[in-house]
CSV table of C-alpha atoms in Angstrom, one decimal:
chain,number,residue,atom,x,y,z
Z,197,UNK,CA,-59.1,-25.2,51.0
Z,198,UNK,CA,-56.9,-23.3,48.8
Z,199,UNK,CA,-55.3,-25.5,45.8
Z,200,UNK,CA,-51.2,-24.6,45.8
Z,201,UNK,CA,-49.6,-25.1,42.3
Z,202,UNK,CA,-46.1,-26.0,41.8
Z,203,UNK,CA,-44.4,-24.1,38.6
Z,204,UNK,CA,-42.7,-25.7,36.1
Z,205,UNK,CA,-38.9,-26.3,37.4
Z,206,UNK,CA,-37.7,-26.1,33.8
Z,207,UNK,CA,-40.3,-23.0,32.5
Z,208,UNK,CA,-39.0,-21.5,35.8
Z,209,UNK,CA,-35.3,-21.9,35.1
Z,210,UNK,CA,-35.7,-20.3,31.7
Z,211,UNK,CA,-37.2,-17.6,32.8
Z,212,UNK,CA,-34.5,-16.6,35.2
Z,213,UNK,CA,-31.4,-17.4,32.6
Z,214,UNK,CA,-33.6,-15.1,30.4
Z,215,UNK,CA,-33.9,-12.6,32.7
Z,216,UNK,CA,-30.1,-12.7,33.7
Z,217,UNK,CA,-29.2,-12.2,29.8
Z,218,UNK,CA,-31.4,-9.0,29.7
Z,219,UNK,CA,-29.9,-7.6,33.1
Z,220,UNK,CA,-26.2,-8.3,31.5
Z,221,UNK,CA,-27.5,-6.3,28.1
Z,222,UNK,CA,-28.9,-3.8,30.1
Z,223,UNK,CA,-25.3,-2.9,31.9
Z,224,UNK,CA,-23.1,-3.9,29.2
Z,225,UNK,CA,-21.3,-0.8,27.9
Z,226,UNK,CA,-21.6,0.2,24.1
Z,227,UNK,CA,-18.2,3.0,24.0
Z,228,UNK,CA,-19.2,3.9,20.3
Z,229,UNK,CA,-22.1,2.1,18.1
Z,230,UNK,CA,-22.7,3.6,14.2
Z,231,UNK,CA,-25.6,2.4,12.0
Z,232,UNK,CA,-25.3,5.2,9.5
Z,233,UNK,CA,-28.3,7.0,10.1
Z,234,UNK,CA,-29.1,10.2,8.7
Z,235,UNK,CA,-26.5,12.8,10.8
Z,236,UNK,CA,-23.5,10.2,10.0
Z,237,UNK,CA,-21.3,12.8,8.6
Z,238,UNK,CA,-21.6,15.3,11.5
Z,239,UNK,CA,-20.2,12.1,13.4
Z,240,UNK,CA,-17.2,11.1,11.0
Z,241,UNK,CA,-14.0,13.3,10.1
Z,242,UNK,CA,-13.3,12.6,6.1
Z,243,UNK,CA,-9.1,12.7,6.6
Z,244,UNK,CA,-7.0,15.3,3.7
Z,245,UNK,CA,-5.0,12.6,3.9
Z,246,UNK,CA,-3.6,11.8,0.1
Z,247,UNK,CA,-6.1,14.9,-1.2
Z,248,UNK,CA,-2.8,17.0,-2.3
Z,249,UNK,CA,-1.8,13.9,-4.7
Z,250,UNK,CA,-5.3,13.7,-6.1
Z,251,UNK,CA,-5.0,9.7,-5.0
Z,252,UNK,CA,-7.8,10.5,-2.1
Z,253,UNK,CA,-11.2,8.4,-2.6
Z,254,UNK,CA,-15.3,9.8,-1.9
Z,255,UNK,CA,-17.3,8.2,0.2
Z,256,UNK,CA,-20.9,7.1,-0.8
Z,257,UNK,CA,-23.4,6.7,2.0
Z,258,UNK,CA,-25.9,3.8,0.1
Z,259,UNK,CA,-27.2,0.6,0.7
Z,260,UNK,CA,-25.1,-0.8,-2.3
Z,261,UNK,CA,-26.5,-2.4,-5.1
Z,262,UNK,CA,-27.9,-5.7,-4.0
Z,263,UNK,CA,-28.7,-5.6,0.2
Z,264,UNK,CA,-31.3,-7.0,2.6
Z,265,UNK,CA,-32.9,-3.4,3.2
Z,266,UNK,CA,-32.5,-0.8,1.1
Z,267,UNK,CA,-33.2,2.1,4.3
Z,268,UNK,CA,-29.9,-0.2,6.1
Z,269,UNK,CA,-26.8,2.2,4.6
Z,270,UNK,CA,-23.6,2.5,5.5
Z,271,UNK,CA,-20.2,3.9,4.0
Z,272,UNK,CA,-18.8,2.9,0.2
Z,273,UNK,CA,-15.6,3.1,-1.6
Z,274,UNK,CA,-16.6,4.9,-4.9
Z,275,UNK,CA,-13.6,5.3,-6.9
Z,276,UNK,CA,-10.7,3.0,-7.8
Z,277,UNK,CA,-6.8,3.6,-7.6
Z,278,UNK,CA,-7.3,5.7,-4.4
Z,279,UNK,CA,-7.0,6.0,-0.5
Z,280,UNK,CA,-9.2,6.0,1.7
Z,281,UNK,CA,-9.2,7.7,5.4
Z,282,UNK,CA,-11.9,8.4,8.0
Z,283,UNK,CA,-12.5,8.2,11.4
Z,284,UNK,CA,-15.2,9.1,14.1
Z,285,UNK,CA,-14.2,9.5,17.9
Z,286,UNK,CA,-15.8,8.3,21.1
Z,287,UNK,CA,-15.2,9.6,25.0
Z,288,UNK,CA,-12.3,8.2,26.1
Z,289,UNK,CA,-12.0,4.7,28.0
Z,290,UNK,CA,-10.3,1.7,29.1
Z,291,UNK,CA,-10.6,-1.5,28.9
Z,292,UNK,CA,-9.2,-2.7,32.0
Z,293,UNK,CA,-11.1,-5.5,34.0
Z,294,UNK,CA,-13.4,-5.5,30.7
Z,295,UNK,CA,-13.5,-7.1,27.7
Z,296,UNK,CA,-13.5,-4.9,24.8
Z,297,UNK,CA,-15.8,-5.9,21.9
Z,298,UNK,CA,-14.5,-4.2,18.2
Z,299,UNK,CA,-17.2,-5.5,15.3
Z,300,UNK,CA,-18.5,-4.4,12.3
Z,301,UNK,CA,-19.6,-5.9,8.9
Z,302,UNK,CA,-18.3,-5.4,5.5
Z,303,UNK,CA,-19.2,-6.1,2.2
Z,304,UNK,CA,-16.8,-6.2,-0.8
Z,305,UNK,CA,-19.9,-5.3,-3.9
Z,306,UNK,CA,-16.5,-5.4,-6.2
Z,307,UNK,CA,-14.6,-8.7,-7.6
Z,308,UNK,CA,-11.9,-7.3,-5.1
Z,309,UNK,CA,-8.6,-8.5,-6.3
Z,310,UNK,CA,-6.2,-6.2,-4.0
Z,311,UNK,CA,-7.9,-4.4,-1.0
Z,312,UNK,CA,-8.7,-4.4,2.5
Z,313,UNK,CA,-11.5,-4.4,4.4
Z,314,UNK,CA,-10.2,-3.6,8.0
Z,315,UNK,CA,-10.9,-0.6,10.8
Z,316,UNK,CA,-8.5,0.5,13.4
Z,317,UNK,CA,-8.9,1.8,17.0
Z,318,UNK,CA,-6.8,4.2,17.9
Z,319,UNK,CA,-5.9,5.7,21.1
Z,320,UNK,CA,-5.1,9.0,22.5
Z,321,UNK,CA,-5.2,12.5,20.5
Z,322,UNK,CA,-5.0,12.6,16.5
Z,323,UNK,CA,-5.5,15.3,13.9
Z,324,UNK,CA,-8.5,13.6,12.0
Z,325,UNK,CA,-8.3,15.9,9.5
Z,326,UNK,CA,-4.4,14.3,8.5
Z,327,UNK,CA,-5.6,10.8,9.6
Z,328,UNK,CA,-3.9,8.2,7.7
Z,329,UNK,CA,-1.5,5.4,6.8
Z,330,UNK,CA,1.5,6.6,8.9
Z,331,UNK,CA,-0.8,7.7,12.1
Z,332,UNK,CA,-0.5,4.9,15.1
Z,333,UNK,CA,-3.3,3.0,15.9
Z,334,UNK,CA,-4.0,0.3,19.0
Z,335,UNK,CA,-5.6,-2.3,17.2
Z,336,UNK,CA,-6.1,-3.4,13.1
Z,337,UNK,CA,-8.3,-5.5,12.5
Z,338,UNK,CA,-10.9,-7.2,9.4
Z,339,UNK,CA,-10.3,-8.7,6.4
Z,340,UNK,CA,-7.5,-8.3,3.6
Z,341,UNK,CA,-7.8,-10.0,-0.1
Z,342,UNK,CA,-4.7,-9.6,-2.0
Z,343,UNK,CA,-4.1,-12.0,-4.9
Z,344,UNK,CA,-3.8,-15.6,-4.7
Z,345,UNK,CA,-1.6,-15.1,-1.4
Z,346,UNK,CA,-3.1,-13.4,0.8
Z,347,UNK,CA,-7.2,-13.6,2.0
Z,348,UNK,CA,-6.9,-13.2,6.1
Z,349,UNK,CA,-8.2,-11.6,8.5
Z,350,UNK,CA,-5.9,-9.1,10.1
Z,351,UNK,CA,-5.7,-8.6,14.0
Z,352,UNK,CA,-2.3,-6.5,14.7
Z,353,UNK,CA,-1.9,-5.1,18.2
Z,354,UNK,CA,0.4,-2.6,19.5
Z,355,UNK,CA,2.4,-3.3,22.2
Z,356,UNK,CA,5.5,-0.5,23.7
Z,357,UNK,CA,4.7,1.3,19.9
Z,358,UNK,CA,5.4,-1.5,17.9
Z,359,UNK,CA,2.4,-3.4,15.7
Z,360,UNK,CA,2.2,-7.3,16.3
Z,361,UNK,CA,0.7,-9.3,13.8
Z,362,UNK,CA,-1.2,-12.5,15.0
Z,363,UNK,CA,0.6,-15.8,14.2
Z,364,UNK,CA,-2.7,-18.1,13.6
Z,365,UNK,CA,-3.9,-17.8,10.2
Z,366,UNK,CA,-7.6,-16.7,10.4
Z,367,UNK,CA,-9.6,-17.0,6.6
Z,368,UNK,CA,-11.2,-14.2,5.1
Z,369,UNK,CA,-14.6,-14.3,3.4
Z,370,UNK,CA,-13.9,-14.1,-0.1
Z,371,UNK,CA,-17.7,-13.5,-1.6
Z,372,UNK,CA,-19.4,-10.1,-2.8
Z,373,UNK,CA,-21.9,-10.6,0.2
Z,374,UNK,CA,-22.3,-8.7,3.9
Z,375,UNK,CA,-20.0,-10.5,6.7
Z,376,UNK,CA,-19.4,-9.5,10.2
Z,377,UNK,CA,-16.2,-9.3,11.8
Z,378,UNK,CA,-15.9,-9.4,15.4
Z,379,UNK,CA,-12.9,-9.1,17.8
Z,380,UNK,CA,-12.9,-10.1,21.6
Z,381,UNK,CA,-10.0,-9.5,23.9
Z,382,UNK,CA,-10.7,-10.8,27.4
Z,383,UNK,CA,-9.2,-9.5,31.0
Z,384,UNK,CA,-7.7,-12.8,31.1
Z,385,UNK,CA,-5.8,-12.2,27.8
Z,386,UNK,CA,-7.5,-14.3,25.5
Z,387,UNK,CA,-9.3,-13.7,22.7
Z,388,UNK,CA,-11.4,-14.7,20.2
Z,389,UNK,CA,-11.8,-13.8,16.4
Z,390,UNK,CA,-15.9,-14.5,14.8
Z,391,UNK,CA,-17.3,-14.2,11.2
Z,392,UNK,CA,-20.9,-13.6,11.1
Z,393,UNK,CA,-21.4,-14.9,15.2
Z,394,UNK,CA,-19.3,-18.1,14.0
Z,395,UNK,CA,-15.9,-18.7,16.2
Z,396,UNK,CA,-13.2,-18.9,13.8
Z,397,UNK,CA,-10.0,-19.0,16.1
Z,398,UNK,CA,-8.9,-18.3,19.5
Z,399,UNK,CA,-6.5,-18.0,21.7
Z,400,UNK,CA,-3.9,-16.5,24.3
Z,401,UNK,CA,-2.0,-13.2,23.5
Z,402,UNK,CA,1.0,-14.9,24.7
Z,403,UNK,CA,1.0,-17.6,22.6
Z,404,UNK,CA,-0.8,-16.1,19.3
Z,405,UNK,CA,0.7,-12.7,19.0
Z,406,UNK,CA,4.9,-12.2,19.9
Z,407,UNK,CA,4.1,-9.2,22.3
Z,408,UNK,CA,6.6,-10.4,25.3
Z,409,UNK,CA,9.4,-12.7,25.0
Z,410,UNK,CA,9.0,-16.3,25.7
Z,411,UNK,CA,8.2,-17.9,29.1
Z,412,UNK,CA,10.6,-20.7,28.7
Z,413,UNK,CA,14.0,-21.5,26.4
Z,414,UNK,CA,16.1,-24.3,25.1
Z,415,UNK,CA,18.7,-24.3,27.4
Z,416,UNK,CA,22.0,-22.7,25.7
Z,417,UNK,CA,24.1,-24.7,27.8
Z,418,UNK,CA,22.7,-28.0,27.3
Z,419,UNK,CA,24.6,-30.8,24.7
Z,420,UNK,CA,23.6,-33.5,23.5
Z,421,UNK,CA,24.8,-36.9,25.2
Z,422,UNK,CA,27.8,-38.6,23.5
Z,423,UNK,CA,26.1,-41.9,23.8
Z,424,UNK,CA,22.6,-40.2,21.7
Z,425,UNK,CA,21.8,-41.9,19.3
Z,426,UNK,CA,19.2,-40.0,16.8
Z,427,UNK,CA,19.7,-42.7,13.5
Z,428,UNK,CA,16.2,-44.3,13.1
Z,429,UNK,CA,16.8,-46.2,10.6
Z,430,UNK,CA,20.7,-48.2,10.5
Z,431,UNK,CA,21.6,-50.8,7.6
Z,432,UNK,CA,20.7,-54.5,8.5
Z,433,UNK,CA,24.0,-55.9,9.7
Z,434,UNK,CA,22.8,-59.6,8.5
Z,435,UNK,CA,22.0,-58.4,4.9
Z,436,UNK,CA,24.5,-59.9,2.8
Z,437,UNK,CA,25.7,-58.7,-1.1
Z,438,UNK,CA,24.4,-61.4,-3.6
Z,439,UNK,CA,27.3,-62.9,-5.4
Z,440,UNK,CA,28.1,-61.7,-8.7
Z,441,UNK,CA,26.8,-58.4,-7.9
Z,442,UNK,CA,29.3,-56.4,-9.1
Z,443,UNK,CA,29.4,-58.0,-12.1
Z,444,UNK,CA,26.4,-56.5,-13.4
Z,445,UNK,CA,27.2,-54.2,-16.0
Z,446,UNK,CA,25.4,-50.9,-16.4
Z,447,UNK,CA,24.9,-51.1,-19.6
Z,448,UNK,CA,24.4,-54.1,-22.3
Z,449,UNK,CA,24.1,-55.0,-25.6
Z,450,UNK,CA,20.4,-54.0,-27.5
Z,451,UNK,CA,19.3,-57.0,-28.7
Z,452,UNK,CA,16.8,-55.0,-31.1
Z,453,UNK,CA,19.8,-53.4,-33.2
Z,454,UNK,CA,20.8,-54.5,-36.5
Z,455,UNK,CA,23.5,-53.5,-38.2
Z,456,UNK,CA,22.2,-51.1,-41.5
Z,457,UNK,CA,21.7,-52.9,-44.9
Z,458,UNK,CA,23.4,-50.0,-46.5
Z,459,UNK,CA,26.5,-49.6,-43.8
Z,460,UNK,CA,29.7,-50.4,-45.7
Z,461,UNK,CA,32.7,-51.4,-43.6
Z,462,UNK,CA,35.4,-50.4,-45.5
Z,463,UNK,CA,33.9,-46.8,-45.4
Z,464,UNK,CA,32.0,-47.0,-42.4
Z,465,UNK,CA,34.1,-48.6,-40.0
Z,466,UNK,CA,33.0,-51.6,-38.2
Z,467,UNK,CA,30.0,-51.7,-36.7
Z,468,UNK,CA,28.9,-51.6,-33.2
Z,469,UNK,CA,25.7,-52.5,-32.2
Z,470,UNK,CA,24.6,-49.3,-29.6
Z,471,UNK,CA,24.3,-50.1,-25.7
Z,472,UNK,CA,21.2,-49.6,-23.7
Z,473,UNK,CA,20.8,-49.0,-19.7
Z,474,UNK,CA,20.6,-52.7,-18.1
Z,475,UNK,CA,17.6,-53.3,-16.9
Z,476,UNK,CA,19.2,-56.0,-13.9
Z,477,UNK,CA,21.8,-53.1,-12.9
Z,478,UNK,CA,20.5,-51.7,-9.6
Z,479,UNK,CA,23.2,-49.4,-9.1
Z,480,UNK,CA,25.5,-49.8,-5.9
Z,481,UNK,CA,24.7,-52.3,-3.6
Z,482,UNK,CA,24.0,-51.2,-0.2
Z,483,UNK,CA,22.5,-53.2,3.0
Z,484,UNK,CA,18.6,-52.7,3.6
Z,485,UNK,CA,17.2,-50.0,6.1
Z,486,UNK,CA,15.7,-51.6,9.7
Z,487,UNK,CA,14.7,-49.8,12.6
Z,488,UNK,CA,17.6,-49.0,15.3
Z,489,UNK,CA,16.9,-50.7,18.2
Z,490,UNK,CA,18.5,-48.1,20.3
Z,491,UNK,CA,17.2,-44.8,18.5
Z,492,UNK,CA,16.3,-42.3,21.4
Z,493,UNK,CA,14.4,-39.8,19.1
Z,494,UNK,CA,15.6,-36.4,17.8
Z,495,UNK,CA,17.1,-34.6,21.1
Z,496,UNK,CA,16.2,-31.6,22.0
Z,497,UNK,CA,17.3,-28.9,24.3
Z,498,UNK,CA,15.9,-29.2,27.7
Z,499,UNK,CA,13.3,-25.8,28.2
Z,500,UNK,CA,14.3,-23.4,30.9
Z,501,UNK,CA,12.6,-20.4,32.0
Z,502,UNK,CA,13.3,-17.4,30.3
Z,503,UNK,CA,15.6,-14.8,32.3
Z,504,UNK,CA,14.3,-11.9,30.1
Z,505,UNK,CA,10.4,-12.7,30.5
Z,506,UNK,CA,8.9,-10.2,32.6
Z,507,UNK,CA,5.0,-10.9,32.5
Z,508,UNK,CA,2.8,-7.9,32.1
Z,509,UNK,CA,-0.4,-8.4,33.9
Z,510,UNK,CA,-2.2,-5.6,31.9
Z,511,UNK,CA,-0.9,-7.1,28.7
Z,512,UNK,CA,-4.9,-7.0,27.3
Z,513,UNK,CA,-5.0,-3.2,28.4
Z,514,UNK,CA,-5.6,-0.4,26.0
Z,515,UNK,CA,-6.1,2.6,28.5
Z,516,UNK,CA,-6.7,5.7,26.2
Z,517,UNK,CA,-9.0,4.5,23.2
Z,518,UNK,CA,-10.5,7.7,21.5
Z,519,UNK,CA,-11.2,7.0,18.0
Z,520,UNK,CA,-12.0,4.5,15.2
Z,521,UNK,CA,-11.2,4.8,11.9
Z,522,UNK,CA,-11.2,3.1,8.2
Z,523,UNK,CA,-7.7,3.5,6.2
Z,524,UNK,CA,-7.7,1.8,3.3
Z,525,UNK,CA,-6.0,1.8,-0.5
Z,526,UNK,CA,-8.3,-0.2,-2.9
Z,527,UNK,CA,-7.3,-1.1,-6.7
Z,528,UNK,CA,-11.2,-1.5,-7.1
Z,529,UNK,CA,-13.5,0.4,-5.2
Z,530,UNK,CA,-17.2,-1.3,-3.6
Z,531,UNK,CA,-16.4,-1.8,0.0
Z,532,UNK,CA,-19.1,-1.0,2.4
Z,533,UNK,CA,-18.9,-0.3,6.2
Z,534,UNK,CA,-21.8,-0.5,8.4
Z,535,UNK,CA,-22.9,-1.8,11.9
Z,536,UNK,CA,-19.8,-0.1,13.6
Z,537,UNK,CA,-19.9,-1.2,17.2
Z,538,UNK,CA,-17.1,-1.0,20.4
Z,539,UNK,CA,-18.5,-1.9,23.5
Z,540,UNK,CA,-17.8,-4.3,26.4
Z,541,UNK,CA,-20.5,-7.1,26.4
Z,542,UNK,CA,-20.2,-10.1,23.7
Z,543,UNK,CA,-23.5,-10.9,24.0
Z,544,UNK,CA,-24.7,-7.5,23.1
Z,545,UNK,CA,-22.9,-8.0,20.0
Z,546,UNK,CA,-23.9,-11.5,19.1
Z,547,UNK,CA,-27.8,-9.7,19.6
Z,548,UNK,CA,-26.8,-7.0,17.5
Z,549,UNK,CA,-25.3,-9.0,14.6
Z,550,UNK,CA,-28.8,-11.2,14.7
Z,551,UNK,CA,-30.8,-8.0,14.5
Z,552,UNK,CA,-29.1,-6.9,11.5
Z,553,UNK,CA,-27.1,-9.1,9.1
Z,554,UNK,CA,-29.0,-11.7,10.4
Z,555,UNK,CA,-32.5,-11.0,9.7
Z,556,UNK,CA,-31.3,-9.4,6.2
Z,557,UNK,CA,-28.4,-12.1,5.2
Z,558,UNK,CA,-31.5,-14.4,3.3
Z,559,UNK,CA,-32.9,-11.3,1.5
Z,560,UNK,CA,-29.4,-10.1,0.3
Z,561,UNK,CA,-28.4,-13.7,-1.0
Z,562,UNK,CA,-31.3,-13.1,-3.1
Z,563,UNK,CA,-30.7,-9.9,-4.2
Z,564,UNK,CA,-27.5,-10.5,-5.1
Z,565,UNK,CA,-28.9,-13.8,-7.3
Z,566,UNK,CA,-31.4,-11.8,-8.9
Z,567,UNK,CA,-28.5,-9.2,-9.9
Z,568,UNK,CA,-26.4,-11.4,-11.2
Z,569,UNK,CA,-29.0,-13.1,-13.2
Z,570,UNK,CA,-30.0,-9.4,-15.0
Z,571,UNK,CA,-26.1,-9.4,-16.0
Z,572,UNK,CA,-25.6,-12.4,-17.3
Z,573,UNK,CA,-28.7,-11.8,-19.8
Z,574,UNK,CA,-28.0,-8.4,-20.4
Z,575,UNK,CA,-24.0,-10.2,-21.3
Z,576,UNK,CA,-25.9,-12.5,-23.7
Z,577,UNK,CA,-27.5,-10.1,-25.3
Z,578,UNK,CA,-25.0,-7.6,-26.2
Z,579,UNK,CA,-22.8,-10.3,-27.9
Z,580,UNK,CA,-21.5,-9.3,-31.1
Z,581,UNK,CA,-23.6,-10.5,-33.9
Z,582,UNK,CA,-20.9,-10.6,-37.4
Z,583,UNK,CA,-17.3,-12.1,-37.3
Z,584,UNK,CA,-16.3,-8.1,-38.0
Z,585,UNK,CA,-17.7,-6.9,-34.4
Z,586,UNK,CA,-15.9,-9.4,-33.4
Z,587,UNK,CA,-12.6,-8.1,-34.6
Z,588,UNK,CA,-13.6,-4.9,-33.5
Z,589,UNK,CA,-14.3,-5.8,-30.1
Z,590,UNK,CA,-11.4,-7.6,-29.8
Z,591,UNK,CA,-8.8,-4.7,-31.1
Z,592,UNK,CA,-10.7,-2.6,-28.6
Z,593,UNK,CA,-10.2,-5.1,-25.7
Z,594,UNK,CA,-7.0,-6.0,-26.3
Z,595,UNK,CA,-5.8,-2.0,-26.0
Z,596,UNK,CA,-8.1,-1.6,-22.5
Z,597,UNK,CA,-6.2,-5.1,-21.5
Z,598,UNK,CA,-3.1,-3.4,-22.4
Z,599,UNK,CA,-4.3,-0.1,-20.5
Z,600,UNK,CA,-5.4,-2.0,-17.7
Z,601,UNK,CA,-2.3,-4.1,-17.4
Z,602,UNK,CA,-0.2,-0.7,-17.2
Z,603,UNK,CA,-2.4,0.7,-14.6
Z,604,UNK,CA,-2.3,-2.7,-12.3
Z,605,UNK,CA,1.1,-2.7,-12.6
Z,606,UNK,CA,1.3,1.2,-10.7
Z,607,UNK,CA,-1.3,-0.2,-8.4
Z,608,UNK,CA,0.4,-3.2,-7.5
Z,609,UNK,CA,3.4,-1.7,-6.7
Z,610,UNK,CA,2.0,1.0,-4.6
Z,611,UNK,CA,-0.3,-2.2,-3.0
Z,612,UNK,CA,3.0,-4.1,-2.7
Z,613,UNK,CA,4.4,-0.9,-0.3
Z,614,UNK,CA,0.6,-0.7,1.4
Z,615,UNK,CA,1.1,-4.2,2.5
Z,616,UNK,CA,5.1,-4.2,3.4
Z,617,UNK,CA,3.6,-1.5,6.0
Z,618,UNK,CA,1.4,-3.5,7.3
């Protein structure tokens, strides 16, 4: 007689979950995904933009200095003071029913003090060549480090032609390593923002971004009762004024003066010993502070709904998306794109973040250790070995400083316009 065995319930249940992720990888839809393989240029349109000024930066396709695989390249700013603009374009799509997936890592190899690391999608037809800061895009979104103020991540949508910028604040990473970036917007309108597969915020686009009017107002013709009352705190109507009160004086009498040895009266006047603050005076009496019995709270309008809402049920919808592109101005250059990816399926890029940053995110740390480590005794061992290298050093640092300074000053200014746009 034949022996039957009965699976595993639990070894069978994994087996189907797993299955069911592959199938949804297998039909998710990947719209535009860049790696920078050899061939990447015949892909990407470098923009004039800025070229006519001489203010346009170069593009280095490297693995940067420190990395977790040195054959894992992507794009680099190489020059400082400059723009930047490129862009590479996809077939044409919408997002509608889907969720759109916009990720990519960056990694900021410079002590960035004023620079972005953000990429755009942008819909319908563009000249690539004369891509730039004033063309429209759809959607902005990555990191931005600007001073002491500023170290978000941007996510700025554009709704009826005009950019919304999100309301949540959303951290930036602020270290010289690889990060990933990831933006999810949902056919329910939600979304969600991620740093290297890590939620960092989420939400409703009609709660975190001002693309409609509100659902519901204060009521404008609401008042507030006569008979409110809003005083928490009222004086204590059983607190009575100590007697002799106001006979405190302000000031008295220092007991510690003594009249000078050499003060004469007849030419000095009489003397008058000085006054110092009281230290009993308490100022004016008033009645001690108890809770109102009858506070109501702070009133507030009743909320109404809103006779100028008009919901938009395809309020997530982007129907013409055609290109993305990096437009950037950096004070210092080192920013490095890689790992491009717009699709449809989250999970396909969670996988894809794990197959790259992930498995190289150890070996990069180290790298980046070991780099820093070479500079610091390289540092040690150019340090200048007489009092008069010293002075010379110094003269010549303080006129770079004083270079520097003029040139951060341009910078800044033209960084302070970069960002007003924004």
């Amino acid at each position: 007689m034949a022996m039957i065995r009965r699976q595993n319930p639990t070894i069978l249940s994994l087996l189907f979950s797993l299955l069911l992720s592959l199938f949804a990888i297998a039909s998710s839809k990947v719209f535009f995904e860049e790696r920078f393989t050899d061939g990447w240029e015949e892909r990407w349109v470098k923009s004039e933009w800025k070229k006519d000024e001489n203010s346009a930066g170069e593009w280095n396709h490297t693995s940067g200095k420190w990395n977790g695989d040195p054959e894992d390249k992507g794009i680099q700013t190489s020059e400082d003071y400059r723009f930047y603009a490129i862009s590479a374009e996809f077939p044409e799509f919408s997002n509608k029913d889907n969720s759109l997936v916009f990720q990519f890592s960056v990694k900021h190899e410079q002590k960035l003090d004023c620079g972005g690391g953000y990429m755009k999608l942008i819909s319908g037809d563009i000249d690539q060549k004369k891509f730039g800061g004033d063309t429209p895009y759809s959607i902005m979104f990555g990191p931005d480090i600007c001073g002491y103020s500023t170290k978000k991540v941007h996510a700025i949508l554009n709704y009826n032609d005009t950019n919304h910028l999100i309301k949540k604040d959303v951290p930036c990473e602020t270290d010289r390593l690889t990060h990933v970036y990831t933006f999810i917007l949902r056919p329910d309108a939600t979304y969600s923002i991620l740093i290297d597969n890590q939620e960092k915020q989420t939400g409703s686009l009609y709660d975190d971004w001002d693309l409609l009017p509100p659902k519901q107002i204060k009521d404008p013709e609401a008042k507030k009762p006569e008979d409110w009352d809003d005083k928490e705190f009222i004086p204590d109507p059983e607190d009575k004024k100590p007697e002799g009160y106001d006979d405190i004086p302000k000031e008295i009498v220092d007991p510690e003066a003594k009249k000078p040895e050499d003060w004469d009266d007849e030419e000095d006047g009489e003397w008058t010993a000085p006054t110092i603050p009281n230290p009993e005076y308490k100022g004016p009496w008033k009645p001690k502070k108890i809770k109102n019995p009858n506070f109501k709270g702070k009133w507030k309008a009743p909320l109404i709904d809103n006779p100028d809402f008009k919901d938009d049920p395809d309020l997530y919808v982007y129907p013409k998306l055609k290109y993305v592109g990096i437009e950037l101005w950096q004070v210092k250059s080192g920013t490095l794109f890689d790992n491009v990816l717009v699709a449809d399926d989250p999970e396909y890029a969670k996988q894809l973040v794990e197959e790259t940053w992930g498995k190289q995110k150890d070996a990069e740390k180290s790298a980046f250790e070991e780099e820093e480590k070479k500079q610091a005794e390289e540092e040690a061992k150019n340090e200048p070995e007489s009092d008069a290298e010293d002075e010379e050093d110094e003269e010549e640092s303080d006129a770079e400083e004083a270079e520097a300074d003029s040139e951060e000053a341009k910078a800044t200014s033209i960084d302070d316009i970069k960002h007003d746009e924004l």
